Amino acid sequence: MTGFTRTRYTARAQRRNKIATIGFYTLGALVMLLIFWLLFTILSKGLPALRPDFLIKQPEEIDPGGGIGPVLFNSFYILFISLLISIPIGVGAGIYMAEYAPDNRFTGALRICVESLSSVPSIVFGMLGLAIFAEYFNIGLTILGGGVSLALLNLPMLARVTEEAVRAVPGDIREAGYALGMTKFHVIRKVVLPVAMSAIVTGICLVAGRAFGESAVIILTAGLSTSGEMWDFNLFSPGETLAVHLWYVQSEAIVEDARQIADKSAAVLVFVVLLINFIFRFPLWLGNRRKGR
Amino acid sequence: MGAPVQSLASKTPKRAAQMQSSVNEKRHRRHLLGNKLSRFYFLFSILALCFVLGLVVVFIGKTALLLFAHVSPAEFFLSFNWTPEEDAFGAAAFIVNTLSLTALTLLIAVPVSVGMAVLCAEIAPKWLKSFIRPVLDLLVGIPSIVYGYLGLTVLLPFLRRVSGEGLGDGLLAAALVLALMVLPTICRISDDAIIAVPRKYRDAAYALGSTRLQVIMRVVLPAAKRGIISAIILGMTRAVGETMAVVMVIGNTPQLAKTLFTPSSVLTSNIVMQISNVEFDSSWNYALHMMAFLLLLISFVLIFVIRVLGRKRGDA
Amino acid sequence: MKVFKKLTVTALTAVIAVTASFAGIAAAADSLKGKITVNGSTALLPLTLQAAKEFQKLHPKVKIAASGKGSVTGPQAVKKGIADIGACDWDASIDVPGFKAFDGQVANKVAVIPFATIVNKNVGVDNLTTEQLAGIFSGKITNWKDVGGSDANIVVITRSFGSGTRVNYQAKALGGGDIVKKEKNYKETGSSGDMKTAVATTPNSIGYIDLVYVTGSDIKAVKFNGVAATTDNVINGSYKIWAYGYYMTKGQPTGATKEFIEYVQSKKFQNGSLKKLKFIPIAAMKG
């Protein structure tokens, strides 16, 4: 950095820069190839054989040709319930940790606790849900139990992602707000959240995707059966989800076409997660475009 | 509030200034009330989170501690002999395996995912970014049983061919599957952290004549370190706690993984394999709960260590 | 602002919904008299799900929730009162190796489940005796050439301890012999599906599974003491590796639970759907 003359030092730096750029691109290309191969393997087995009626038919135990109607519905229903509970609390807790909590040892310890919580295997949350809903409230295996247990599983991750997003908002923007006499809440709502929103939504998408594919919790709390009706909004019905159904057909089902059903279900699962990402992010992307960012 | 919806940060101060100038006592009071209420709401959220935390710890801990009425802590932590049907509850092998699996996973996943994050945030042109990001997010959506199944049917035969082993199950197979699973988590969150580094830092470095590599290595990554460390931690906790995929490729044999291809078992896979097959009020069940509790402790310690290391390097 | 409003609204809705549903539990409990929860063995799950489907068509007011995680979960869930029926692959009202009897529970036979020894398609052996199997699974025999095959290491694939399939297989096929872990070429799997996939994809492997799952060309069932694993051989008594599947209940079943069990044991179901699922009717074994 000695000026504009090309020294041996800058020449070497530029060479390294070029090599690194090529390296990064190669890495990117390899990872992308791997992902596409993976997606191709999953989707190519499932999608070509997929017919619309597969998505609405009842699962079958004996005859081939069963569908995933009720389980697909339950998946969305349980995901919706769990997000309904976990987003307000998770985001609220994340904001508290980033904006309100005093920066002391206790907060630090709490943060680590929350992080460690996400390493508890999901089956433990399933057992917790089983203890709460089946034993304590004695309501058996229900959609409600599955949704709430799933929310418990999502909470820590959501809180941490929100906290990081809020913390990443540069301090000077905030100070500008305060300097104008805005209240703390006003600053959070009008200044911090809009800036952090993109990262928070990324976090929610990650969590929702994971929740959609979660099986261990649901097996224990919502069961492996459905009420046998489509559009059953009853919170106390048993609620097998698509991921659980996938586990079931892959592990225990006797039906002849279990393998095909598993392939198709996996393809649908991946497709739905793509859809969730799209639905959550599209408004955000539009908003950014309007603002000309 | 009748004001038009405007969420762009840079315009807010202007609007706030207008608001300030039109002295509106009512609105001001409402803001103060909102401020107070929101504080209560956020406090409520964090308390709810703490409650869940407490619930899990008490739920696991309560059952776990019953173990030490039957088995000595020394045996549980130091013995490598896990034969519960003959009353031998030594979990040392699982603990060591969990640590080595986590380390191996991070060793594979961190360079790749941080590299991808840098590519996304700093190097790639815009169209490529908006292509890579959603594709990476797709990986999150693949359920772990599908990863497990692909591991079992594609990865294991491949490893068998390469290594000449009869089985192929073991730490390496599990680490490869896990690395792929945590890749999007680490990558996307690091990506966000790198983007959040203020533009002016980069501009200043470029103005001094730095190459892009130098800007990335000496300015951007250090500035985004906090976020990247969080990303690694979140990825790591997922790796430590992941089960459904691991059980399919690790071999599930309670013994120390001496080589990368020894069929073995980690804390999570052992919990999942056995918890549905034990009686509620047996030492075996208590031991499995103790292992879940231990998992919490291990990740607590790991996170603590990573944080301390990160802070030290930041000061230097 | 929009986002925040949305957050507040969702939070409020959530709180209201949760309170409302908890308040509703007390009221709901009475009207849910016809709810049956079945838990336990995953091997019996296809049967339970099919029976539940048919039963709910006959009695639309009865709700059946089924789940499965492992055999011993069944009687345990019944003991704890979180399930009305506990599906189990062995008679949990008496002691079996590894598990104590569950007092006060009644075992209702619902099906006969045959098991088969399976090997990967590359294995040349097609008959194994009790001694040979016991030797393989205890780790004493490690090469296929010792039991009449080619020179290759045997890869043992087994279910984890406590699996109903394993309990029955050890008792019936290994003559009560142990399954011993090995440092290499040994693996435990968590479900029948995993077992099938593992054996199908691992050359030189041996495992065991419910006969129902023996389909496709990647795995094959080997003869046991010279007798082929077929339902006919189970019924005529020459093939010995089979067991009853049980529905455990707390005391004699009553109400909807009783009706449901009787439906599963009825001739119509036993000779219809149960046969189609390739289980063997319990009545067939009396002859």
Tab-separated table of C-alpha atoms in Angstrom, chain A residues 32 36, chain B residues 120 125-136:
chain	number	residue	atom	x	y	z
A	32	MET	CA	-23.784	-26.040	-6.320
A	36	PHE	CA	-28.147	-30.001	-7.716
B	120	CYS	CA	-22.224	-14.969	-1.937
B	125	PRO	CA	-22.182	-10.838	-9.285
B	126	LYS	CA	-25.730	-10.009	-8.293
B	127	TRP	CA	-27.512	-12.538	-10.484
B	128	LEU	CA	-25.347	-15.330	-9.157
B	129	LYS	CA	-26.048	-14.315	-5.553
B	130	SER	CA	-29.776	-14.334	-6.039
B	131	PHE	CA	-29.333	-17.799	-7.517
B	132	ILE	CA	-27.045	-19.361	-4.904
B	133	ARG	CA	-28.943	-18.182	-1.827
B	134	PRO	CA	-32.330	-19.795	-2.495
B	135	VAL	CA	-30.602	-22.973	-3.659
B	136	LEU	CA	-28.700	-23.189	-0.378
